[in-house]
JSON list of C-alpha atoms in Angstrom, two decimals:
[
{"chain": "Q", "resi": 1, "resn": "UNK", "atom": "CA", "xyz": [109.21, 75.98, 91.76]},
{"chain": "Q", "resi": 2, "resn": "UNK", "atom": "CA", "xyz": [106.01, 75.41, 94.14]},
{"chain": "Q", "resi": 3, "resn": "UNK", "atom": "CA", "xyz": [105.11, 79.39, 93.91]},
{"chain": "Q", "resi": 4, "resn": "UNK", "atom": "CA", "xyz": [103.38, 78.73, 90.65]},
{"chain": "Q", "resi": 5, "resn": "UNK", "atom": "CA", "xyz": [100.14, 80.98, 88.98]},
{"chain": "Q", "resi": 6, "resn": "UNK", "atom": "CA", "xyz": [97.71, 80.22, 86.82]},
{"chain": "Q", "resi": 7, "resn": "UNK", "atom": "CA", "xyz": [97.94, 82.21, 83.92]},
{"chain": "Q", "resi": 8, "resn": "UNK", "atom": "CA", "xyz": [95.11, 84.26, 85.00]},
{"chain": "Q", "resi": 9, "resn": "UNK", "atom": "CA", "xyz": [96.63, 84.76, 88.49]},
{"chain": "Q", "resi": 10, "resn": "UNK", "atom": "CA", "xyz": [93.86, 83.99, 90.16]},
{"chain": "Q", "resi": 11, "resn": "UNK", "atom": "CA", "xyz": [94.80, 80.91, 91.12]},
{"chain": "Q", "resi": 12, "resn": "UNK", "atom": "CA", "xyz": [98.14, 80.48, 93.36]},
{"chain": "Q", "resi": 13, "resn": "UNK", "atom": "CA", "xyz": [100.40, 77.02, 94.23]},
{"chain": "Q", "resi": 14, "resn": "UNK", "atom": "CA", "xyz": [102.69, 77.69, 97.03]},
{"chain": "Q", "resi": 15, "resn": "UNK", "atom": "CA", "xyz": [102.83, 75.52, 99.67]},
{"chain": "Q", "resi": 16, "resn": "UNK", "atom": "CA", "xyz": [103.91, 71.73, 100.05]},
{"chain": "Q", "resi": 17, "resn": "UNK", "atom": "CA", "xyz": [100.82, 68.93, 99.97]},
{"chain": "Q", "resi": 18, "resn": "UNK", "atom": "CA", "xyz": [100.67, 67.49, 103.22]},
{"chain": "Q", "resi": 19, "resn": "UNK", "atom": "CA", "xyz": [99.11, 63.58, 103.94]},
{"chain": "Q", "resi": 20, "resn": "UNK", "atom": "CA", "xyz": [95.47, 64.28, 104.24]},
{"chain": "Q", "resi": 21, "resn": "UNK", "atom": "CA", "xyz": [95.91, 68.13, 103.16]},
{"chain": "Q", "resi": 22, "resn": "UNK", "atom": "CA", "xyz": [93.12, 70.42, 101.31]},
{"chain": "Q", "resi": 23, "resn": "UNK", "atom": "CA", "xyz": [95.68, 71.29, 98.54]},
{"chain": "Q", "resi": 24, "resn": "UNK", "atom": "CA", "xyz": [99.05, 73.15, 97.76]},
{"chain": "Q", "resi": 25, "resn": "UNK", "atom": "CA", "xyz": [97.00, 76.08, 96.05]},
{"chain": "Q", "resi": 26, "resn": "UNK", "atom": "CA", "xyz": [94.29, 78.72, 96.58]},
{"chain": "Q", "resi": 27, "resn": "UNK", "atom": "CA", "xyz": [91.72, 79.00, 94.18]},
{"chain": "Q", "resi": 28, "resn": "UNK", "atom": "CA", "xyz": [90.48, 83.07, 94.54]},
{"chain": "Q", "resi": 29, "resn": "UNK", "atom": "CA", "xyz": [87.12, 82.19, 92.59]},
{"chain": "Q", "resi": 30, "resn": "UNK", "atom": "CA", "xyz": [86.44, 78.92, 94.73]},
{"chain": "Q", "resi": 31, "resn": "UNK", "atom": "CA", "xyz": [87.67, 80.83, 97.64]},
{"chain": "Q", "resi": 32, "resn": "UNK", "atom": "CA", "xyz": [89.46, 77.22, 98.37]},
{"chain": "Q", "resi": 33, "resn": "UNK", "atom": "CA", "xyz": [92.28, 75.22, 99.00]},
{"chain": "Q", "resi": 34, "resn": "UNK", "atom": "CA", "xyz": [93.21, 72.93, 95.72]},
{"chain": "Q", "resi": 35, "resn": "UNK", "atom": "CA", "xyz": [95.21, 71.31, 94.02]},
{"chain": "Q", "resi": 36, "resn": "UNK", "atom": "CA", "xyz": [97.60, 72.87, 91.89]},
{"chain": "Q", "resi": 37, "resn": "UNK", "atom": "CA", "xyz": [96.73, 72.84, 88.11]},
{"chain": "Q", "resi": 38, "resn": "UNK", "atom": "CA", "xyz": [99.40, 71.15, 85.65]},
{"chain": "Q", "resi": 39, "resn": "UNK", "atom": "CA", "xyz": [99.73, 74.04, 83.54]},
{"chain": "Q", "resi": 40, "resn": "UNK", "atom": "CA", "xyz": [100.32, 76.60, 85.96]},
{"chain": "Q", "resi": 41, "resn": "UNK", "atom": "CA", "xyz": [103.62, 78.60, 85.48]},
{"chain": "Q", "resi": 42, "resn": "UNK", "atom": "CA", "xyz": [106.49, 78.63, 88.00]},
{"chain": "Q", "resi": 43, "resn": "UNK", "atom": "CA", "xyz": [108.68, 81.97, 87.74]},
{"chain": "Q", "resi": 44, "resn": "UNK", "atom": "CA", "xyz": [111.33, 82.09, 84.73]},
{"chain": "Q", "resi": 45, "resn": "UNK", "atom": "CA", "xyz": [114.43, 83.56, 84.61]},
{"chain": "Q", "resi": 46, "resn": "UNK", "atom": "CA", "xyz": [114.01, 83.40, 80.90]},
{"chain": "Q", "resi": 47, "resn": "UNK", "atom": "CA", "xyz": [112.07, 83.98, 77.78]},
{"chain": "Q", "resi": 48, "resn": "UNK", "atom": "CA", "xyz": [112.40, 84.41, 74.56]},
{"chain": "Q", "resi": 49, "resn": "UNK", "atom": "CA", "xyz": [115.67, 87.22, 73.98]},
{"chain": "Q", "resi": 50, "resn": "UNK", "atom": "CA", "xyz": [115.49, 88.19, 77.83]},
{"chain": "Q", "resi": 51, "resn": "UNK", "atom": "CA", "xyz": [117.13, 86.57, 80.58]},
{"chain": "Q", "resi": 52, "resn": "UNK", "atom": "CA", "xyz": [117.89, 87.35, 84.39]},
{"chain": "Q", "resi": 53, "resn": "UNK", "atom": "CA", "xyz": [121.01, 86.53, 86.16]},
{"chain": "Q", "resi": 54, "resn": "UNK", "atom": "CA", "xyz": [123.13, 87.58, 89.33]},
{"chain": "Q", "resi": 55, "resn": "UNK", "atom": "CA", "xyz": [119.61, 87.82, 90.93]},
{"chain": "Q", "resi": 56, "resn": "UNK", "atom": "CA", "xyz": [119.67, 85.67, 94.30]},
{"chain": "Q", "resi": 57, "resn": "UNK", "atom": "CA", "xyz": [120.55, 87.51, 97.21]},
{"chain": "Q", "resi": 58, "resn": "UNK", "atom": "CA", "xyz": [122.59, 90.42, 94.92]},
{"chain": "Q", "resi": 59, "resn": "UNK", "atom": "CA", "xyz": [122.56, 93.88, 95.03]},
{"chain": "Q", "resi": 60, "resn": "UNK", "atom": "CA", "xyz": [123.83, 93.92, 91.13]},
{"chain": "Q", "resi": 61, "resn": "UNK", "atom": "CA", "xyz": [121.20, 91.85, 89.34]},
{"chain": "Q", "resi": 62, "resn": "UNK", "atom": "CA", "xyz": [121.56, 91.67, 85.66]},
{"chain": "Q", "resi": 63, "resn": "UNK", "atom": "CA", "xyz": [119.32, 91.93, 82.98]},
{"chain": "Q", "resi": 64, "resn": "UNK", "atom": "CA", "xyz": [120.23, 90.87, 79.77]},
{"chain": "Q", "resi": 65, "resn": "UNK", "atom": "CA", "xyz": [123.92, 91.49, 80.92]},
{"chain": "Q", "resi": 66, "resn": "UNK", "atom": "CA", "xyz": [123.09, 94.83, 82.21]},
{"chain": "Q", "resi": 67, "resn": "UNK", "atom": "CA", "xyz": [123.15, 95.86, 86.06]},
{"chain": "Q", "resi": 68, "resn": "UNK", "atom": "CA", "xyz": [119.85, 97.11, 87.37]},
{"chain": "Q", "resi": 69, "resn": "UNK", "atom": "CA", "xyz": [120.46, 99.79, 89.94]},
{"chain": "Q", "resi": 70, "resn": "UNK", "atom": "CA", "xyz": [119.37, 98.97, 93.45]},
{"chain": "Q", "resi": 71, "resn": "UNK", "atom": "CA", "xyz": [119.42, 101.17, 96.44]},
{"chain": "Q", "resi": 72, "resn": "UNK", "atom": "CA", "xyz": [122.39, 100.70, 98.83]},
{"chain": "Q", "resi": 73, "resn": "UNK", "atom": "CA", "xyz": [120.27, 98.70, 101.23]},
{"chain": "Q", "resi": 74, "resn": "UNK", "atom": "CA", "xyz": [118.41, 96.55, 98.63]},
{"chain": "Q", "resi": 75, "resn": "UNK", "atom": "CA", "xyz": [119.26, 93.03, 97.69]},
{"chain": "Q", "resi": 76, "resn": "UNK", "atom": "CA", "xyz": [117.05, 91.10, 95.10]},
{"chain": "Q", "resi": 77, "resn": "UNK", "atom": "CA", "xyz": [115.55, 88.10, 96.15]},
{"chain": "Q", "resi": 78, "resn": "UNK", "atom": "CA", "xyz": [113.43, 86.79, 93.74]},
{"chain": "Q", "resi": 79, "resn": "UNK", "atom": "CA", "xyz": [112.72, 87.48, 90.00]},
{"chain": "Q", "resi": 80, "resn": "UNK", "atom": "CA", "xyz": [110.25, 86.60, 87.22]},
{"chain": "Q", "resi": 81, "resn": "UNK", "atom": "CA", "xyz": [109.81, 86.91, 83.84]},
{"chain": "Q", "resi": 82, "resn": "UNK", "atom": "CA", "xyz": [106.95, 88.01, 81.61]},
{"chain": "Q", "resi": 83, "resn": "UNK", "atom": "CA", "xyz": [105.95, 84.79, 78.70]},
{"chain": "Q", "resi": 84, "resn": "UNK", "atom": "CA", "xyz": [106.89, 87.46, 75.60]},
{"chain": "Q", "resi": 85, "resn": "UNK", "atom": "CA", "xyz": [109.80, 88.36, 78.12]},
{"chain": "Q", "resi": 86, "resn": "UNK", "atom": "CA", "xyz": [108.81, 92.22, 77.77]},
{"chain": "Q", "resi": 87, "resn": "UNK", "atom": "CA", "xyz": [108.45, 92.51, 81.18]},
{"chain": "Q", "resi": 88, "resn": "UNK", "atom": "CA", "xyz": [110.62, 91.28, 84.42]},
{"chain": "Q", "resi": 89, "resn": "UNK", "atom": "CA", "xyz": [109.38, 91.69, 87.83]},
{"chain": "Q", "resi": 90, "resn": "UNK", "atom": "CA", "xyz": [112.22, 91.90, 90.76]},
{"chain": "Q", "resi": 91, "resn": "UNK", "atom": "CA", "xyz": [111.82, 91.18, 94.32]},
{"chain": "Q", "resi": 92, "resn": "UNK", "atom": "CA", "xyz": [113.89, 92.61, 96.95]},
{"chain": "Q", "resi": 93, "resn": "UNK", "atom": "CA", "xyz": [114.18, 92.94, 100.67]},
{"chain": "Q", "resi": 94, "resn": "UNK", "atom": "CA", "xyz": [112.28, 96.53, 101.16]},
{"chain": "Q", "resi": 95, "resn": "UNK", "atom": "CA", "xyz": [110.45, 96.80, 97.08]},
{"chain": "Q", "resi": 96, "resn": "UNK", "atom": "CA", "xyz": [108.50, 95.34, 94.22]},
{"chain": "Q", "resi": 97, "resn": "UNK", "atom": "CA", "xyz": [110.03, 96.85, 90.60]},
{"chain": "Q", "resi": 98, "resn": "UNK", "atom": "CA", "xyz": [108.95, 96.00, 87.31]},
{"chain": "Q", "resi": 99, "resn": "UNK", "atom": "CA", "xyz": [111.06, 96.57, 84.64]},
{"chain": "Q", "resi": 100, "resn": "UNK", "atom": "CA", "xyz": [111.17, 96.37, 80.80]},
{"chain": "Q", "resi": 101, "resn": "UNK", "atom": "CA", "xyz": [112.83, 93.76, 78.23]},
{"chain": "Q", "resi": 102, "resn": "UNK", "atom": "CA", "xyz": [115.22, 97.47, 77.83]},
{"chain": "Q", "resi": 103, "resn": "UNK", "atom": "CA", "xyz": [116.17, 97.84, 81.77]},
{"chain": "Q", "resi": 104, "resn": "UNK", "atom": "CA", "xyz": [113.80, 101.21, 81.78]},
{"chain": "Q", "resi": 105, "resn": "UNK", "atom": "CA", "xyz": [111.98, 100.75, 85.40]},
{"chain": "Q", "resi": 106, "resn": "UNK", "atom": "CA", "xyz": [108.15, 100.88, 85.00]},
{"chain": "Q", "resi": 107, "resn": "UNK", "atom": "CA", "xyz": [107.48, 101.31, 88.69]},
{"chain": "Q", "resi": 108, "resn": "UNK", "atom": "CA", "xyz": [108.30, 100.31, 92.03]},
{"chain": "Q", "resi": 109, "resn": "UNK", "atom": "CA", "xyz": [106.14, 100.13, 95.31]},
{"chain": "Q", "resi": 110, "resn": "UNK", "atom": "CA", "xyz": [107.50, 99.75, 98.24]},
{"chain": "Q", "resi": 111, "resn": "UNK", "atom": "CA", "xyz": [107.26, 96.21, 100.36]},
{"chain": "Q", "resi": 112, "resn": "UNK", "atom": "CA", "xyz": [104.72, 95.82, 103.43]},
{"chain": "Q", "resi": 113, "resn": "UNK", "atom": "CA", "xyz": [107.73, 92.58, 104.32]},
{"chain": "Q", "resi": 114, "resn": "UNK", "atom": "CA", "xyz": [110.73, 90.89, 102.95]},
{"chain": "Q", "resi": 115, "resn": "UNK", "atom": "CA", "xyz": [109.48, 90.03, 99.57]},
{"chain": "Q", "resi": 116, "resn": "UNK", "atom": "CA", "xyz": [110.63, 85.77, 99.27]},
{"chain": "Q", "resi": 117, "resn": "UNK", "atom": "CA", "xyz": [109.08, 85.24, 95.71]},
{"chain": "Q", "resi": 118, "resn": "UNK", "atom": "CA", "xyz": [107.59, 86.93, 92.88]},
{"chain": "Q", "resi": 119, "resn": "UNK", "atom": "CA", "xyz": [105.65, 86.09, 90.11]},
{"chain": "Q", "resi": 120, "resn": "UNK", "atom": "CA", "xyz": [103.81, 87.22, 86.57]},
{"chain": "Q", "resi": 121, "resn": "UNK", "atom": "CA", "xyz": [100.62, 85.98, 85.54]},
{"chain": "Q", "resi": 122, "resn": "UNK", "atom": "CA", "xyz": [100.77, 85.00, 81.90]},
{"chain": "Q", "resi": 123, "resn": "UNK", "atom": "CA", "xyz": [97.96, 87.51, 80.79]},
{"chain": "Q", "resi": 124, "resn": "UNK", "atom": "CA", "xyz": [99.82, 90.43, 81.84]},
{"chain": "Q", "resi": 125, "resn": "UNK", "atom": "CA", "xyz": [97.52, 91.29, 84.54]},
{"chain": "Q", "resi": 126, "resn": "UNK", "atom": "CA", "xyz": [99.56, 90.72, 87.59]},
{"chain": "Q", "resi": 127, "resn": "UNK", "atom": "CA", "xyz": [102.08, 90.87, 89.71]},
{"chain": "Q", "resi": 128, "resn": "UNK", "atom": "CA", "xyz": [101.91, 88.34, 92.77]},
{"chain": "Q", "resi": 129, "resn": "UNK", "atom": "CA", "xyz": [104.57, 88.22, 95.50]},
{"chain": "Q", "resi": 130, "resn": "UNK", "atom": "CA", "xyz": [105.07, 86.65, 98.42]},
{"chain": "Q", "resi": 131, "resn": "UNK", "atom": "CA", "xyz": [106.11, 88.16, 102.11]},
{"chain": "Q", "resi": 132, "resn": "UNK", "atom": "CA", "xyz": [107.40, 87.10, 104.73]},
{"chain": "Q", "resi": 133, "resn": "UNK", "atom": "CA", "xyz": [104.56, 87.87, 107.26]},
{"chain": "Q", "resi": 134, "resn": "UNK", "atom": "CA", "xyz": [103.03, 85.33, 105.66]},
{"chain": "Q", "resi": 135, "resn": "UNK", "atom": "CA", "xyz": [101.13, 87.16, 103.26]},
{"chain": "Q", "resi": 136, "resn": "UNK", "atom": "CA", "xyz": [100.43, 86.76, 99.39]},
{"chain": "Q", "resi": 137, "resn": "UNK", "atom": "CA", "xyz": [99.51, 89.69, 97.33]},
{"chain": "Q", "resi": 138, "resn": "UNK", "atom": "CA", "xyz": [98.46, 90.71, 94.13]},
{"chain": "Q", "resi": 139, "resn": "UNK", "atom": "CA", "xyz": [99.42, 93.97, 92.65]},
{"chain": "Q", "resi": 140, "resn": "UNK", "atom": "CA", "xyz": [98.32, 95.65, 88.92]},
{"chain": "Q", "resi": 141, "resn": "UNK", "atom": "CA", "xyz": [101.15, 94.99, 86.79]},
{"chain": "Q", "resi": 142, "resn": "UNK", "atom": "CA", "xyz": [100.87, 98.26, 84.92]},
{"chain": "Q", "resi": 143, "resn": "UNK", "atom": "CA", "xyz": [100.88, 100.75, 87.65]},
{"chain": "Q", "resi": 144, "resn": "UNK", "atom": "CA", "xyz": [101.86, 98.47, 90.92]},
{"chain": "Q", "resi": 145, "resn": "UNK", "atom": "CA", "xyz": [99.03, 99.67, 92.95]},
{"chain": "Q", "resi": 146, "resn": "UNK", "atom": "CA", "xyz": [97.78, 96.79, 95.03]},
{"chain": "Q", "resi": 147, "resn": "UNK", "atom": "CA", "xyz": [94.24, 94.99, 94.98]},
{"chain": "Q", "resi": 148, "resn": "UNK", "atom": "CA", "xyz": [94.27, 92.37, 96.96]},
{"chain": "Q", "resi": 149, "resn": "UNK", "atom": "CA", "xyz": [96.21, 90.32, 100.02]},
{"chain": "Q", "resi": 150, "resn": "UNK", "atom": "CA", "xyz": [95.71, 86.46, 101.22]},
{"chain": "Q", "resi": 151, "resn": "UNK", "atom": "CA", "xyz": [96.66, 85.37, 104.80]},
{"chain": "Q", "resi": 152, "resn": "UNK", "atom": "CA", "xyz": [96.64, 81.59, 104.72]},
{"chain": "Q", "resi": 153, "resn": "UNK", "atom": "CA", "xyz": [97.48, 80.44, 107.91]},
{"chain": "Q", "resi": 154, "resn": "UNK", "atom": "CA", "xyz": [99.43, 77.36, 108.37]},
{"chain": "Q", "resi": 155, "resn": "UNK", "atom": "CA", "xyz": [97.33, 74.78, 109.94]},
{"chain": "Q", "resi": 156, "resn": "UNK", "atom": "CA", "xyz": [96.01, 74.48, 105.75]},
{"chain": "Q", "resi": 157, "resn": "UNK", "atom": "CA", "xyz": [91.97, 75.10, 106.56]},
{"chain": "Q", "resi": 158, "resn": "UNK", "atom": "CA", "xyz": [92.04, 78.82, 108.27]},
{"chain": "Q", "resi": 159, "resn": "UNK", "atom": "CA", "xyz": [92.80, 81.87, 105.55]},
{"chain": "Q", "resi": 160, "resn": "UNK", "atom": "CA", "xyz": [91.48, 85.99, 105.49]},
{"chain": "Q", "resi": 161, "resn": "UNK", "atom": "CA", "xyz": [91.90, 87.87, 102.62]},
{"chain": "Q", "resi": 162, "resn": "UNK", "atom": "CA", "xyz": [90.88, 92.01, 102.14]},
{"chain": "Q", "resi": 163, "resn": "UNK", "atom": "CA", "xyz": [91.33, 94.59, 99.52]},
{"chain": "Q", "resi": 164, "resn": "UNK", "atom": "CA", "xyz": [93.36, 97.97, 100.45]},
{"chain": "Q", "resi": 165, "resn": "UNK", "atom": "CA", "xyz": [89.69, 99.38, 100.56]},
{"chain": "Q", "resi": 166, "resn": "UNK", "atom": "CA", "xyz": [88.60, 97.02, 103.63]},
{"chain": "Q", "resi": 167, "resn": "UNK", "atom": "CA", "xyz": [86.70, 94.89, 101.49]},
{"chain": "Q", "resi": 168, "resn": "UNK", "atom": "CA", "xyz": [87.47, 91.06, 102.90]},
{"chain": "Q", "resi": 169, "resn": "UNK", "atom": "CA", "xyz": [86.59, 87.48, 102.69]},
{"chain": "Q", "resi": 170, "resn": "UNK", "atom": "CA", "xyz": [87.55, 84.76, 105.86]},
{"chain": "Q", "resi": 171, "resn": "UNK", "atom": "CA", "xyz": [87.01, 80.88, 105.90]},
{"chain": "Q", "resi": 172, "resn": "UNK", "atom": "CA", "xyz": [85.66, 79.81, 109.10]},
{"chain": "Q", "resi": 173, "resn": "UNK", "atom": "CA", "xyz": [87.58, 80.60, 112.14]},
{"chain": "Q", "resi": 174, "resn": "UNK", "atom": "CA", "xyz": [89.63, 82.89, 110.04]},
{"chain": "Q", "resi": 175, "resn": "UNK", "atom": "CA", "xyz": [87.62, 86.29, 110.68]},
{"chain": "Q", "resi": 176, "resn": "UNK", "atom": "CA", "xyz": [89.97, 86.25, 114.13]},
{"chain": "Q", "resi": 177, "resn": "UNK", "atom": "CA", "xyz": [93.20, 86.10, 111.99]},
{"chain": "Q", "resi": 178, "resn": "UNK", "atom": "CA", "xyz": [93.69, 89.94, 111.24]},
{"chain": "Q", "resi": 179, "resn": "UNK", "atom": "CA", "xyz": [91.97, 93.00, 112.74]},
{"chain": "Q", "resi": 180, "resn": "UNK", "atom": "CA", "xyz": [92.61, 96.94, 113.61]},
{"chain": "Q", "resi": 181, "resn": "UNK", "atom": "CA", "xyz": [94.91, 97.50, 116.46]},
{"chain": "Q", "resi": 182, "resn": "UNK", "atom": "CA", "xyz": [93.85, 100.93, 117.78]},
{"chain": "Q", "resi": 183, "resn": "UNK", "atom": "CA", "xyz": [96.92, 103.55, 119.70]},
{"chain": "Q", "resi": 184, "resn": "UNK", "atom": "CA", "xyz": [95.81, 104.64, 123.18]},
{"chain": "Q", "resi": 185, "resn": "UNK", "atom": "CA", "xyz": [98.75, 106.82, 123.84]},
{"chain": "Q", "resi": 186, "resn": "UNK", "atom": "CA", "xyz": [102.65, 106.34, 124.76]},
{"chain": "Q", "resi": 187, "resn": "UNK", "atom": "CA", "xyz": [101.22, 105.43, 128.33]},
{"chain": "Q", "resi": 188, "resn": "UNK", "atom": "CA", "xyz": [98.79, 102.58, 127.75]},
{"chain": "Q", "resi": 189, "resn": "UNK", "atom": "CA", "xyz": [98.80, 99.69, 125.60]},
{"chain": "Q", "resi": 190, "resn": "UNK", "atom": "CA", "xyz": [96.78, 99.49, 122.36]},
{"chain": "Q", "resi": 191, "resn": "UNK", "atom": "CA", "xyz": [93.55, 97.77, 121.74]},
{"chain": "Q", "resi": 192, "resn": "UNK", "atom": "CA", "xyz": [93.17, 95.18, 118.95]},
{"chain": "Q", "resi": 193, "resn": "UNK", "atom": "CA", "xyz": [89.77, 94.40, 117.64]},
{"chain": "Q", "resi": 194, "resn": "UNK", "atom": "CA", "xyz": [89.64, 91.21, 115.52]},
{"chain": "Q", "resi": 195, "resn": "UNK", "atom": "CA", "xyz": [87.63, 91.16, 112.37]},
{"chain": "Q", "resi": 196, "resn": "UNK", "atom": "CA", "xyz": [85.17, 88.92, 114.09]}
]
């Protein structure tokens, strides 16, 4: 109930307030910690004539009663359904799949990490999951294709975030967070250069 979107997904609530904290949310057009707006949506399981169930930790999740085929190493995690319920977004261990109110797969992209929660944004924009290697990402609901990852590290003030063309954005201190590790053969270890 805390991994909650605003309905243009580009806000994001996921994380407990702490005494003194900067907020339980990010704000992508603040680039800030805040609070978490009132109105923001949690994940359903339901709306309108669609509903999900047998969906936590199952390899048989059902939609509307039907089974949606997952691969023999795939359990679904996490699920989330569209406001008009026309679409429903599934989370698994190794994919992302969005689906139709009919069970007809739209797409599916694989996972960079164990996918722990997914979300819709409520003007059918996006997809937003959460991994866990502590990443948040935001993927085109009609083709899947990413855009856009947040690393917010734990301490609540340090975060990077970076589009899949190497476009990126850092609070203070948080350019050291992520970088390029660089292969230097079988016989020597690799180098990592931080963003910084």
């Amino acid at each position: 109930s805390r991994f909650r979107l605003a309905s243009d997904g580009s806000a994001l609530a996921f994380r407990e307030t702490h005494p003194g904290g900067t907020g339980d949310a990010f704000d992508l057009r603040q680039l800030a910690w805040v609070k978490a707006g009132k109105d923001w949506q949690a994940p359903r399981t339901m709306a309108g004539r669609t509903s999900m169930d047998n969906w936590f930790e199952r390899q048989r999740p059902m939609l509307n009663g039907k089974a949606l085929n997952l691969d023999s190493s795939e359990w679904s995690l996490s699920t989330a359904v569209s406001r008009d319920g026309e679409r429903i977004a599934l989370a698994t261990n190794h994919k992302l799949r969005l689906y139709d109110r009919s069970g007809r797969e739209l797409w599916r992209t694989a996972a960079p990490a164990t996918t722990w929660q997914i979300n819709l944004s409520d003007d059918g924009r996006w997809v937003v999951a959460a991994f866990s290697d502590g990443t948040l990402r935001w993927y085109r609901q009609p083709d899947g294709s990413e855009q856009l990852a947040l690393f917010p590290h734990a301490d609540g003030r340090r975060w990077v975030m970076w589009t899949t063309s190497g476009h990126f954005a850092a609070s203070p201190g948080g350019e050291g967070l992520v970088g390029w590790q660089v292969e230097r053969g079988p016989a020597q270890a690799a180098d990592f250069f931080p963003v910084s």
